mmCIF file of C-alpha atoms and ligand atoms in Angstrom:
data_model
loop_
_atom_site.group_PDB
_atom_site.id
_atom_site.type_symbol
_atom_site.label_atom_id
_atom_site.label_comp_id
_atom_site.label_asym_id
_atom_site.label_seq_id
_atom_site.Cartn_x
_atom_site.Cartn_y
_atom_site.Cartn_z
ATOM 1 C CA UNK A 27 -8.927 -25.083 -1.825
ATOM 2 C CA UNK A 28 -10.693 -28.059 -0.443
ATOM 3 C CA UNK A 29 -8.652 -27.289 3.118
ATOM 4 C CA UNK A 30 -10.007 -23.620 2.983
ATOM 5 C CA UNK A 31 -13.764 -24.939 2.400
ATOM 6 C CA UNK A 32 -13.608 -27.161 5.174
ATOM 7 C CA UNK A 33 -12.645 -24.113 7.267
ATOM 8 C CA UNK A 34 -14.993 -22.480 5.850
ATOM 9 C CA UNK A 35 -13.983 -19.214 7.914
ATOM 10 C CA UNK A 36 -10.862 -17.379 9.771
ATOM 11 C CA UNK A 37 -9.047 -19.796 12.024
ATOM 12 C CA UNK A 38 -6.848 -20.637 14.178
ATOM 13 C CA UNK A 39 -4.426 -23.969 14.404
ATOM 14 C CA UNK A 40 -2.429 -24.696 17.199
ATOM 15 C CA UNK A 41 0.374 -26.690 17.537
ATOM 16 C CA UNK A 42 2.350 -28.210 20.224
ATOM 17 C CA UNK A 43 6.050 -27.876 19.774
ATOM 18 C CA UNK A 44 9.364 -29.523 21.364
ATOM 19 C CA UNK A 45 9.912 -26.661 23.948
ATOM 20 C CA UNK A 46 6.340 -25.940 25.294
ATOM 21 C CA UNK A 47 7.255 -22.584 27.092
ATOM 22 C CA UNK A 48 7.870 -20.646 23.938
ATOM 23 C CA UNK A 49 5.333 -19.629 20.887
ATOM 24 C CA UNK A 50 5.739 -18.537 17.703
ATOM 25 C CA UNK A 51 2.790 -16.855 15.297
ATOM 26 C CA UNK A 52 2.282 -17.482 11.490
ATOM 27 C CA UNK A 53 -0.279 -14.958 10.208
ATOM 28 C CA UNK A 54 -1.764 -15.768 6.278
ATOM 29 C CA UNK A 55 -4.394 -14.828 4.406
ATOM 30 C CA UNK A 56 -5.129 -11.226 5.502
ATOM 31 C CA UNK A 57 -5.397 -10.469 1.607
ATOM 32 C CA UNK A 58 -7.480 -13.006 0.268
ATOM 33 C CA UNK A 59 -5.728 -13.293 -3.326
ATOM 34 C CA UNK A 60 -2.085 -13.528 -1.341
ATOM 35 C CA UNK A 61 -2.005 -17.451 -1.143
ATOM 36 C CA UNK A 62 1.396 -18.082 -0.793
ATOM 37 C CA UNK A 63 1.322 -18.156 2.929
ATOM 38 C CA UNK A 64 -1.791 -20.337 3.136
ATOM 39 C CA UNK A 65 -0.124 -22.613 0.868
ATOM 40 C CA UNK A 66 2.985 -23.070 2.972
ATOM 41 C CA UNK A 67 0.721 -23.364 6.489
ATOM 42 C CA UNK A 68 -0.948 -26.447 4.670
ATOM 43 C CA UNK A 69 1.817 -27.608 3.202
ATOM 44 C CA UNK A 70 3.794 -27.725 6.275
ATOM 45 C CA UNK A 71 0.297 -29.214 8.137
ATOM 46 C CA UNK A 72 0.363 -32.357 5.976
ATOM 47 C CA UNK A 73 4.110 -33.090 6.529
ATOM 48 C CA UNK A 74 4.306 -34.609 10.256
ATOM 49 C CA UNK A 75 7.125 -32.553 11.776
ATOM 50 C CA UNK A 76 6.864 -31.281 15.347
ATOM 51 C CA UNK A 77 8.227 -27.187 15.803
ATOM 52 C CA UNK A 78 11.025 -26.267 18.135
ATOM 53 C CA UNK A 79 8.125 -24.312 20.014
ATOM 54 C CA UNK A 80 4.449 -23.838 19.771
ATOM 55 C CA UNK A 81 2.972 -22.509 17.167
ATOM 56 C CA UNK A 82 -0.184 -20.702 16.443
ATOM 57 C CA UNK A 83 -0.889 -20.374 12.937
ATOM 58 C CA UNK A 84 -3.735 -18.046 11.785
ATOM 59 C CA UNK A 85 -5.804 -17.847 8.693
ATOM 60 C CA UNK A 86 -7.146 -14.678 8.702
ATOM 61 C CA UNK A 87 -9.434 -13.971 5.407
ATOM 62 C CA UNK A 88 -10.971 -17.335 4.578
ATOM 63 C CA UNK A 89 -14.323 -15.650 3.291
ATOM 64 C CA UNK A 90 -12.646 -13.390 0.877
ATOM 65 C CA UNK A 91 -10.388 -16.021 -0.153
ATOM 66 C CA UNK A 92 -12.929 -18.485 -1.297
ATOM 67 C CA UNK A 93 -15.185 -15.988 -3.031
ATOM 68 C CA UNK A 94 -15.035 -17.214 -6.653
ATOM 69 C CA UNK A 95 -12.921 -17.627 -8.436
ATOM 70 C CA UNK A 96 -10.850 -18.296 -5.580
ATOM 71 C CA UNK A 97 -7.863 -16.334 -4.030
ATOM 72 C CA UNK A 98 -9.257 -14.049 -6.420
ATOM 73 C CA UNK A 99 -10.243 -10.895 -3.926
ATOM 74 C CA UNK A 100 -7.631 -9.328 -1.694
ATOM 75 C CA UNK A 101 -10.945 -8.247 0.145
ATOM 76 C CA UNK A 102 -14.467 -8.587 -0.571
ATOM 77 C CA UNK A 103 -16.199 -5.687 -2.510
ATOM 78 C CA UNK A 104 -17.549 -2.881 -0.419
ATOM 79 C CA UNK A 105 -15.973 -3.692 2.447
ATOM 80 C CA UNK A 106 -12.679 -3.115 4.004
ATOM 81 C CA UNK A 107 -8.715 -3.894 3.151
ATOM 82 C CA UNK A 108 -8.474 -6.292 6.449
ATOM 83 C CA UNK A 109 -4.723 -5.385 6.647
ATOM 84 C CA UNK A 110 -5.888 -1.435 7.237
ATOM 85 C CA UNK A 111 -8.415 -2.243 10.056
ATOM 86 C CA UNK A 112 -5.914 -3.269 13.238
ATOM 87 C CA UNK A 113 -6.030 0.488 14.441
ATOM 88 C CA UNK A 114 -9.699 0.530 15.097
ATOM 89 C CA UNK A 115 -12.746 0.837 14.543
ATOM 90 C CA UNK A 116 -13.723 -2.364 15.488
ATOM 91 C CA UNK A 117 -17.170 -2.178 14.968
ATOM 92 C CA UNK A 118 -18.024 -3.408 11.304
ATOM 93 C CA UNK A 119 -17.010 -7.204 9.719
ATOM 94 C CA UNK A 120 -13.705 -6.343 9.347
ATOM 95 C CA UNK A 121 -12.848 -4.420 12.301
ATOM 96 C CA UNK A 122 -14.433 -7.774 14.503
ATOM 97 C CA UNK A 123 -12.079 -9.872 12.625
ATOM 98 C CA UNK A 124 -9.103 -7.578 13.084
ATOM 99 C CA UNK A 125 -10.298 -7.303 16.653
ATOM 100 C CA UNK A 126 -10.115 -11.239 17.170
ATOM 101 C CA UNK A 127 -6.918 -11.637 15.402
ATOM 102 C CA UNK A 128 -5.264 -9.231 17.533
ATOM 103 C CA UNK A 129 -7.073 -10.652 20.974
ATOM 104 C CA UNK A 130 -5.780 -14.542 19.795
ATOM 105 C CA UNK A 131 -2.197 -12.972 19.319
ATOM 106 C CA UNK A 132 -2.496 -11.091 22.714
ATOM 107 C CA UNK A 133 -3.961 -14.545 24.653
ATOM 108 C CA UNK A 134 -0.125 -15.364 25.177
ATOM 109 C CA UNK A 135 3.469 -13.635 25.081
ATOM 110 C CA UNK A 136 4.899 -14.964 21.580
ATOM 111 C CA UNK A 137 8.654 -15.118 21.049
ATOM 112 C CA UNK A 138 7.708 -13.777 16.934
ATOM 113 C CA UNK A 139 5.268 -13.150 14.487
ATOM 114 C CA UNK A 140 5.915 -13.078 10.744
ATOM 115 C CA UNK A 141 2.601 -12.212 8.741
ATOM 116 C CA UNK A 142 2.907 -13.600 4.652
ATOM 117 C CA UNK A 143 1.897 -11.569 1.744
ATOM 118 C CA UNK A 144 2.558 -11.583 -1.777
ATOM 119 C CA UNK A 145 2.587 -8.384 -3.921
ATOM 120 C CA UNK A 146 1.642 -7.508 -7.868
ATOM 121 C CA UNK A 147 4.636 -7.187 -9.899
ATOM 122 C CA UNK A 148 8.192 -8.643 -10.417
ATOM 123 C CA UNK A 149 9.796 -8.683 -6.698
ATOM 124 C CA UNK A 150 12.245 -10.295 -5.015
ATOM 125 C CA UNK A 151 11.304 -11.558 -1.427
ATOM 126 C CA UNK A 152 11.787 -8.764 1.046
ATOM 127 C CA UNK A 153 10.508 -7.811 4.785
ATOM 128 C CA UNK A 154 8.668 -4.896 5.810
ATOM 129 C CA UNK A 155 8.568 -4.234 9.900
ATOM 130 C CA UNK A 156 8.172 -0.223 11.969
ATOM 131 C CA UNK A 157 11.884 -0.931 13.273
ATOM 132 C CA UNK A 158 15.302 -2.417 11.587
ATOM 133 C CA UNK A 159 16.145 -4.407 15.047
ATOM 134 C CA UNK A 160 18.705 -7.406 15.186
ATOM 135 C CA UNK A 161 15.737 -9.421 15.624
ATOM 136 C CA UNK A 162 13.434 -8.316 13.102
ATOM 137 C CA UNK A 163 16.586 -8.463 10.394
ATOM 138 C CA UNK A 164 17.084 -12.244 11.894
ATOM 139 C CA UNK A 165 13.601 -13.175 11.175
ATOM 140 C CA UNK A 166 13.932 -11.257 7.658
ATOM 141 C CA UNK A 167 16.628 -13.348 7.098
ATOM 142 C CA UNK A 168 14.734 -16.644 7.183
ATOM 143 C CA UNK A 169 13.176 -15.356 3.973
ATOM 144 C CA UNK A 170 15.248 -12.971 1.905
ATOM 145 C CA UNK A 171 17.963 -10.226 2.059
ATOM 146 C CA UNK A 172 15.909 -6.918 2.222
ATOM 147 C CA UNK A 173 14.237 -5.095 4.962
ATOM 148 C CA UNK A 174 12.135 -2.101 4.210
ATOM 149 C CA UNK A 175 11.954 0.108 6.717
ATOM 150 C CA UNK A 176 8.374 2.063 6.693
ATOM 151 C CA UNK A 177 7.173 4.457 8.438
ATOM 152 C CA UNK A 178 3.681 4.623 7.012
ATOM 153 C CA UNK A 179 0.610 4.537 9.504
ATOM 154 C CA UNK A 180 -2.042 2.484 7.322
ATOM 155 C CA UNK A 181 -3.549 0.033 9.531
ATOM 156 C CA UNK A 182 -1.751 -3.165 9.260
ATOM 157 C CA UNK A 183 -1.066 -5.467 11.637
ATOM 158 C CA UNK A 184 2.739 -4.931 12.637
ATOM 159 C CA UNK A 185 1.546 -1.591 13.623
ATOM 160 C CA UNK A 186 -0.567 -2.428 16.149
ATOM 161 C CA UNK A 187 1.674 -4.777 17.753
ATOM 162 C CA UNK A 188 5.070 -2.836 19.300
ATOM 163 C CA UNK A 189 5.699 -5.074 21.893
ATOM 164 C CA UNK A 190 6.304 -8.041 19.691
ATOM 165 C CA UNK A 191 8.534 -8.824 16.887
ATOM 166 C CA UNK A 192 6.807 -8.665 14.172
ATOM 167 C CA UNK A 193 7.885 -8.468 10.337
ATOM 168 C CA UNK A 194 5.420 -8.195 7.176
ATOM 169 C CA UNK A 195 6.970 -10.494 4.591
ATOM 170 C CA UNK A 196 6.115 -10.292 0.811
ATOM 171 C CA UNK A 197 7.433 -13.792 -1.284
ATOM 172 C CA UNK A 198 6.645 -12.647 -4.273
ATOM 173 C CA UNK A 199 4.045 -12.485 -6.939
ATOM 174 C CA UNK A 200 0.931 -14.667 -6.117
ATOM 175 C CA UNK A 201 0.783 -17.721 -8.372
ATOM 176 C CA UNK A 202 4.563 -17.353 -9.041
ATOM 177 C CA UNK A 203 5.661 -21.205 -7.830
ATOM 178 C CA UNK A 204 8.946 -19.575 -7.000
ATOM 179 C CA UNK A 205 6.803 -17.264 -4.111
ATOM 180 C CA UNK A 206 5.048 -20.441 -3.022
ATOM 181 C CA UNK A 207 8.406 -22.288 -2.661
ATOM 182 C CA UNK A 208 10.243 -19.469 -0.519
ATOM 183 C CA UNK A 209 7.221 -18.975 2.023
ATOM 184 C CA UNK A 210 7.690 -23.061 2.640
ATOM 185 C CA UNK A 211 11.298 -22.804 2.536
ATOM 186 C CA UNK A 212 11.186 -19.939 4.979
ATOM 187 C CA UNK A 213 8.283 -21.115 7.273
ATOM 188 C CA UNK A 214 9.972 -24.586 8.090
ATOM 189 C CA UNK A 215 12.704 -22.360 9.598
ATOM 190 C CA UNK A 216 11.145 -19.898 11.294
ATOM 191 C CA UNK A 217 9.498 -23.112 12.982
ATOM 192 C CA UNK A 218 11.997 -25.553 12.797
ATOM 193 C CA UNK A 219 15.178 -23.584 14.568
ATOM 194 C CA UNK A 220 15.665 -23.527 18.022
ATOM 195 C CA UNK A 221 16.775 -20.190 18.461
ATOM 196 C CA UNK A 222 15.867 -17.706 15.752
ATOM 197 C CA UNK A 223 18.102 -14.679 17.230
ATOM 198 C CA UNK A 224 21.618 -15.928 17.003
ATOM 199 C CA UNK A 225 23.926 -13.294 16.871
ATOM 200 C CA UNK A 226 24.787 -12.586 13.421
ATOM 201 C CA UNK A 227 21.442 -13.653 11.958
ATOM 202 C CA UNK A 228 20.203 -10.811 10.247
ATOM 203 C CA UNK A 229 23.660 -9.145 8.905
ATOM 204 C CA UNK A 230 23.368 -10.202 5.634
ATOM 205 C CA UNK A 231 19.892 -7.947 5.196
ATOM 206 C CA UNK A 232 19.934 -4.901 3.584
ATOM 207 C CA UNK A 233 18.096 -2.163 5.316
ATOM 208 C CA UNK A 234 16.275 0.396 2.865
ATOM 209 C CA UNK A 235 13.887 3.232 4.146
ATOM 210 C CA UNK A 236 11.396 4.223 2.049
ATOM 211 C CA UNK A 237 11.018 7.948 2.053
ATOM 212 C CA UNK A 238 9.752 9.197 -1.651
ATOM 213 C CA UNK A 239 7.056 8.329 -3.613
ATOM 214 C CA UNK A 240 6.815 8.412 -7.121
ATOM 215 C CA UNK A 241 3.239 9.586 -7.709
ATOM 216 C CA UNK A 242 1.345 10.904 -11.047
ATOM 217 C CA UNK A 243 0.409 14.560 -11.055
ATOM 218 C CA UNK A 244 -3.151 14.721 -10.359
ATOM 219 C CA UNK A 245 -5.459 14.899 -13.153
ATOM 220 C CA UNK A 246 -3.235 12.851 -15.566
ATOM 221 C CA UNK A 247 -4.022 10.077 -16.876
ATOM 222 C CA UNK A 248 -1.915 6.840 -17.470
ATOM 223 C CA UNK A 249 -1.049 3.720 -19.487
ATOM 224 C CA UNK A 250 0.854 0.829 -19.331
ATOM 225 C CA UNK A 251 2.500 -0.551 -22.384
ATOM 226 C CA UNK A 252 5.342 -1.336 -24.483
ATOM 227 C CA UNK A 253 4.500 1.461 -27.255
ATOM 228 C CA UNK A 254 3.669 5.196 -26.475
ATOM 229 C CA UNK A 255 -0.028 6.190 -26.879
ATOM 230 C CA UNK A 256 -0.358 9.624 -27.801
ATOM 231 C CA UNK A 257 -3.655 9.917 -26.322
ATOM 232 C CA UNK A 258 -2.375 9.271 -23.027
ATOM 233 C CA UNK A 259 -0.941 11.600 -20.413
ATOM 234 C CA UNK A 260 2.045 9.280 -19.521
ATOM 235 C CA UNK A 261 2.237 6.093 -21.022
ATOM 236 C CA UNK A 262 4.604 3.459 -18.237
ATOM 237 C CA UNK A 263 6.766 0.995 -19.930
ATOM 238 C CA UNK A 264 4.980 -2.562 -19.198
ATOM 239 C CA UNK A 265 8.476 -4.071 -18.179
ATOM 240 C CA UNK A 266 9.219 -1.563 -15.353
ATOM 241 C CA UNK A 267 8.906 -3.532 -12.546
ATOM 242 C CA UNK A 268 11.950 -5.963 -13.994
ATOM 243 C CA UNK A 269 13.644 -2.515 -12.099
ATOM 244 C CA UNK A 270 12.208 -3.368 -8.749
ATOM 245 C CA UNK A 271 15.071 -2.903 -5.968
ATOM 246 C CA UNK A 272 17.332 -2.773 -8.566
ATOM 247 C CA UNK A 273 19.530 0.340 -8.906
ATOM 248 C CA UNK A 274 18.650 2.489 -11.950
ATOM 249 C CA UNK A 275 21.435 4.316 -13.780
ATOM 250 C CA UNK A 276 21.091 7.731 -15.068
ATOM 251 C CA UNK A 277 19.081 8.044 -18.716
ATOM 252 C CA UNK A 278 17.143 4.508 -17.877
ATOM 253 C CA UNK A 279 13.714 4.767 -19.732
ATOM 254 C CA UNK A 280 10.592 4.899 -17.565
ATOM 255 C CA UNK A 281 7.644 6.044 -20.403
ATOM 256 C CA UNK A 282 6.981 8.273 -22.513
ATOM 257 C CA UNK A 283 4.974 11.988 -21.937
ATOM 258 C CA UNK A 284 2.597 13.602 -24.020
ATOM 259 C CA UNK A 285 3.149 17.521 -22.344
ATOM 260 C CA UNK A 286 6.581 19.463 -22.033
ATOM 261 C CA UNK A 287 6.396 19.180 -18.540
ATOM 262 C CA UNK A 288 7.141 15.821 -16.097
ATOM 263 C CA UNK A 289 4.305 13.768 -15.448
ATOM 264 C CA UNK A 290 5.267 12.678 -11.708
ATOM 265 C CA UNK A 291 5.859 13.990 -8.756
ATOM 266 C CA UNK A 292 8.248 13.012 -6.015
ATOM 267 C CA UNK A 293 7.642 13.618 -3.079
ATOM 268 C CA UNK A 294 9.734 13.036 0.398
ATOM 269 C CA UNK A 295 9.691 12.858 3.467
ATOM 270 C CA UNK A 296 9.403 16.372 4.162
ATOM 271 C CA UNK A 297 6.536 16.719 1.605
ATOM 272 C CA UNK A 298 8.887 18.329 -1.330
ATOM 273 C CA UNK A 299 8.513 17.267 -5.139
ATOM 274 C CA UNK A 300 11.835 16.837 -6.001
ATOM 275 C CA UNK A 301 10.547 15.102 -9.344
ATOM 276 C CA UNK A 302 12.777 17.416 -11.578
ATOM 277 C CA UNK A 303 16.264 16.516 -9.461
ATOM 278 C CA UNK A 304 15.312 12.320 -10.711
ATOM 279 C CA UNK A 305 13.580 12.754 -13.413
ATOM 280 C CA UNK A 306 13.565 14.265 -16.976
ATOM 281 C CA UNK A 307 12.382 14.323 -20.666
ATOM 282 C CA UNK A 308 14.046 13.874 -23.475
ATOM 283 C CA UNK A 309 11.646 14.433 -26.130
ATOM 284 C CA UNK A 310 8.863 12.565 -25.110
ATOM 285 C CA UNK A 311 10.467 10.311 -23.180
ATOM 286 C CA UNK A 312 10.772 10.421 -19.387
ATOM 287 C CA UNK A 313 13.872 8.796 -17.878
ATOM 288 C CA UNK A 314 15.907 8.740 -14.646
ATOM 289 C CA UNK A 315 18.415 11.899 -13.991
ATOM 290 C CA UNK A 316 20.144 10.536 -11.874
ATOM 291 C CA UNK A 317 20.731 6.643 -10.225
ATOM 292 C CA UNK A 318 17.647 5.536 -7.880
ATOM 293 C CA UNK A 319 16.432 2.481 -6.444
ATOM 294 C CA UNK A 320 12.867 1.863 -7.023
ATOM 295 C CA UNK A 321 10.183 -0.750 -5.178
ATOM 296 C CA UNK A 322 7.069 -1.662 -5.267
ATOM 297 C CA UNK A 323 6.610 -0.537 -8.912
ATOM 298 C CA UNK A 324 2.907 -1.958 -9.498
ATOM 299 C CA UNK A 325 1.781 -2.860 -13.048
ATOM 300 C CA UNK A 326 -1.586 -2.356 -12.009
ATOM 301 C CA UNK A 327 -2.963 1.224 -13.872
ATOM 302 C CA UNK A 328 -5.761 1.300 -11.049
ATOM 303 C CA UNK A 329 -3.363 1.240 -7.985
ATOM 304 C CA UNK A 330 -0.701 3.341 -9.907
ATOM 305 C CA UNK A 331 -3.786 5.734 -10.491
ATOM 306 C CA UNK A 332 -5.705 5.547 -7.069
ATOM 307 C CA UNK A 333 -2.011 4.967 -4.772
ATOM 308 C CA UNK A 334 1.563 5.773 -6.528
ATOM 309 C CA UNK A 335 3.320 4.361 -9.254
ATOM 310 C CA UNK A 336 6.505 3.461 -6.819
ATOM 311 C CA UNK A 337 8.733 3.990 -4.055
ATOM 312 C CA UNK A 338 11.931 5.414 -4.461
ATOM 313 C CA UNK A 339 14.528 4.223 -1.330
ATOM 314 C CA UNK A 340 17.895 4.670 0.007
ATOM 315 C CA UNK A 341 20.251 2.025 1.558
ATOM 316 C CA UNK A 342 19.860 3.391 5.378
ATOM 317 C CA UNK A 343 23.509 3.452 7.131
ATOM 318 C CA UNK A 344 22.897 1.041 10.689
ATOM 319 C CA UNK A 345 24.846 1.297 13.148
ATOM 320 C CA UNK A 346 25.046 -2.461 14.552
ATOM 321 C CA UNK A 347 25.838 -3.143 17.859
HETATM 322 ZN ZN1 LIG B 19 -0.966 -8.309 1.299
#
């Protein structure tokens, strides 16, 4: 914390590496109560080992990360989610950040970017990235075994950068020691190696796309907790997220319902609810129909309310060349 007071706002640190002709980006911080990241950029500061190539390592929101309690406010109130601002506009706080972020990433062709994040809920590492490319699996790779392929439009920074390759990766929880430990682990390599893109690299990554979401019916309300409340619309067992890119057999418990009908929708790619092929009641309780994978199950009843309660993906079938 005392590091982030001394910088006192967004920076950016550059470092000379062995091989001069080649730079690599580290991008933390653009949620403000995602410290993971920040932690490892310090961490790896303070130890006196040169990179394989330059580095530029960026610490994007500084302000909202010091606003009390500290790493406390993914953005400030009233303003905006700095990870939704890289498409434009550009003319408010966080659209002039976003803007110099993206015009210190542009001052120089960069061999890769990874940008850290941690989530809410019980996850294992994972990527995120716009394409599943040999190189974005490699740099994946550095950090976990799962890619998720999206094809959401929201803003963030990967999206406004196609030239590059670029992956979002999410360690883990924030706080979770174990999150902290695999964004060091991962950063000294993504520095450290001299080549990132051996052949081979990123095999080992499973590639899922994300193309349903698993969203309340609006109107509902919902709860999160061990026992069923009565009073409640849908009532979400508190544990759920121990499911997270796990595969769920058929008849696996999800909560329990208060009407005869399902309390979700799920909705694909194509816009279609195909809640009643996954889902069903049994009573009062709603369970899986059939097996699914879910991710990014939040245990968060605003976010379930305002966004979706999860993702529901498929392993996508590569063809590697
Ligand atoms: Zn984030």
């Amino acid at each position: 914390m005392r590091f982030l007071e001394w910088l006192g706002d967004a920076a950016a640190v550059r470092v000379s590496g062995r091989d001069s002709s080649r730079l690599r980006i580290v991008v933390t911080l653009l949620h403000g109560n995602e410290p993971s990241g920040f932690r490892a950029v310090h961490a790896w500061l303070r130890e006196p080992s040169e990179p394989a190539v330059d580095a530029l390592l960026i610490i994007a929101n500084v302000e909202a990360a010091l606003t009390p309690p500290g790493f406390a406010h993914r953005m400030l109130p009233g303003r905006r989610d700095l990870n939704r601002c890289f498409l434009g506009p550009f003319d408010d706080p966080d659209g002039a950040l976003a803007r110099e972020i993206l015009d210190a990433i542009g001052a120089r062709k960069a061999e890769a970017l990874i940008d850290l994040h941690n989530n809410t809920g019980h996850n294992p590492s994972y990527g995120v990235g716009i394409e599943p490319s040999p190189a974005a699996l490699a740099l994946v790779s550095l950090f976990g075994r799962r890619f998720v392929w999206s094809h959401l439009q929201l803003g963030a920074l990967m999206e406004a950068l196609p030239d590059l390759c670029s992956v979002t990766i999410e360690v883990g929880r924030s706080g979770d020691p174990r999150a902290d430990a695999v964004a060091l682990t991962g950063l000294h390599r993504f520095l450290g190696r001299e080549e990132l893109f051996e052949e081979g690299e990123g095999e080992q990554v499973a590639v899922l796309s994300m193309p349903m979401r698993v969203c309340l019916r609006p109107g509902l309300d919902l709860l999160i907790s061990d026992d069923p409340d009565p009073a409640v619309d849908l009532t979400l067992l508190a544990d759920l997220d121990r499911h997270n890119f796990e595969r769920m057999e058929t008849g696996t418990p999800i909560g329990w319902c208060r009407m005869p009908e399902l309390p979700v929708e799920l909705i694909d790619e194509a816009g279609h609810d195909r809640a009643s092929e996954y889902f069903e009641l049994d009573g009062p309780e709603l369970r899986t129909r059939k097996p699914l994978v879910p991710i990014m199950i939040t245990t968060d009843p605003k976010a379930a309310m305002s966004d979706c309660l999860f993702y529901v993906v498929q392993e996508a079938a590569l063809e590697r060349s």
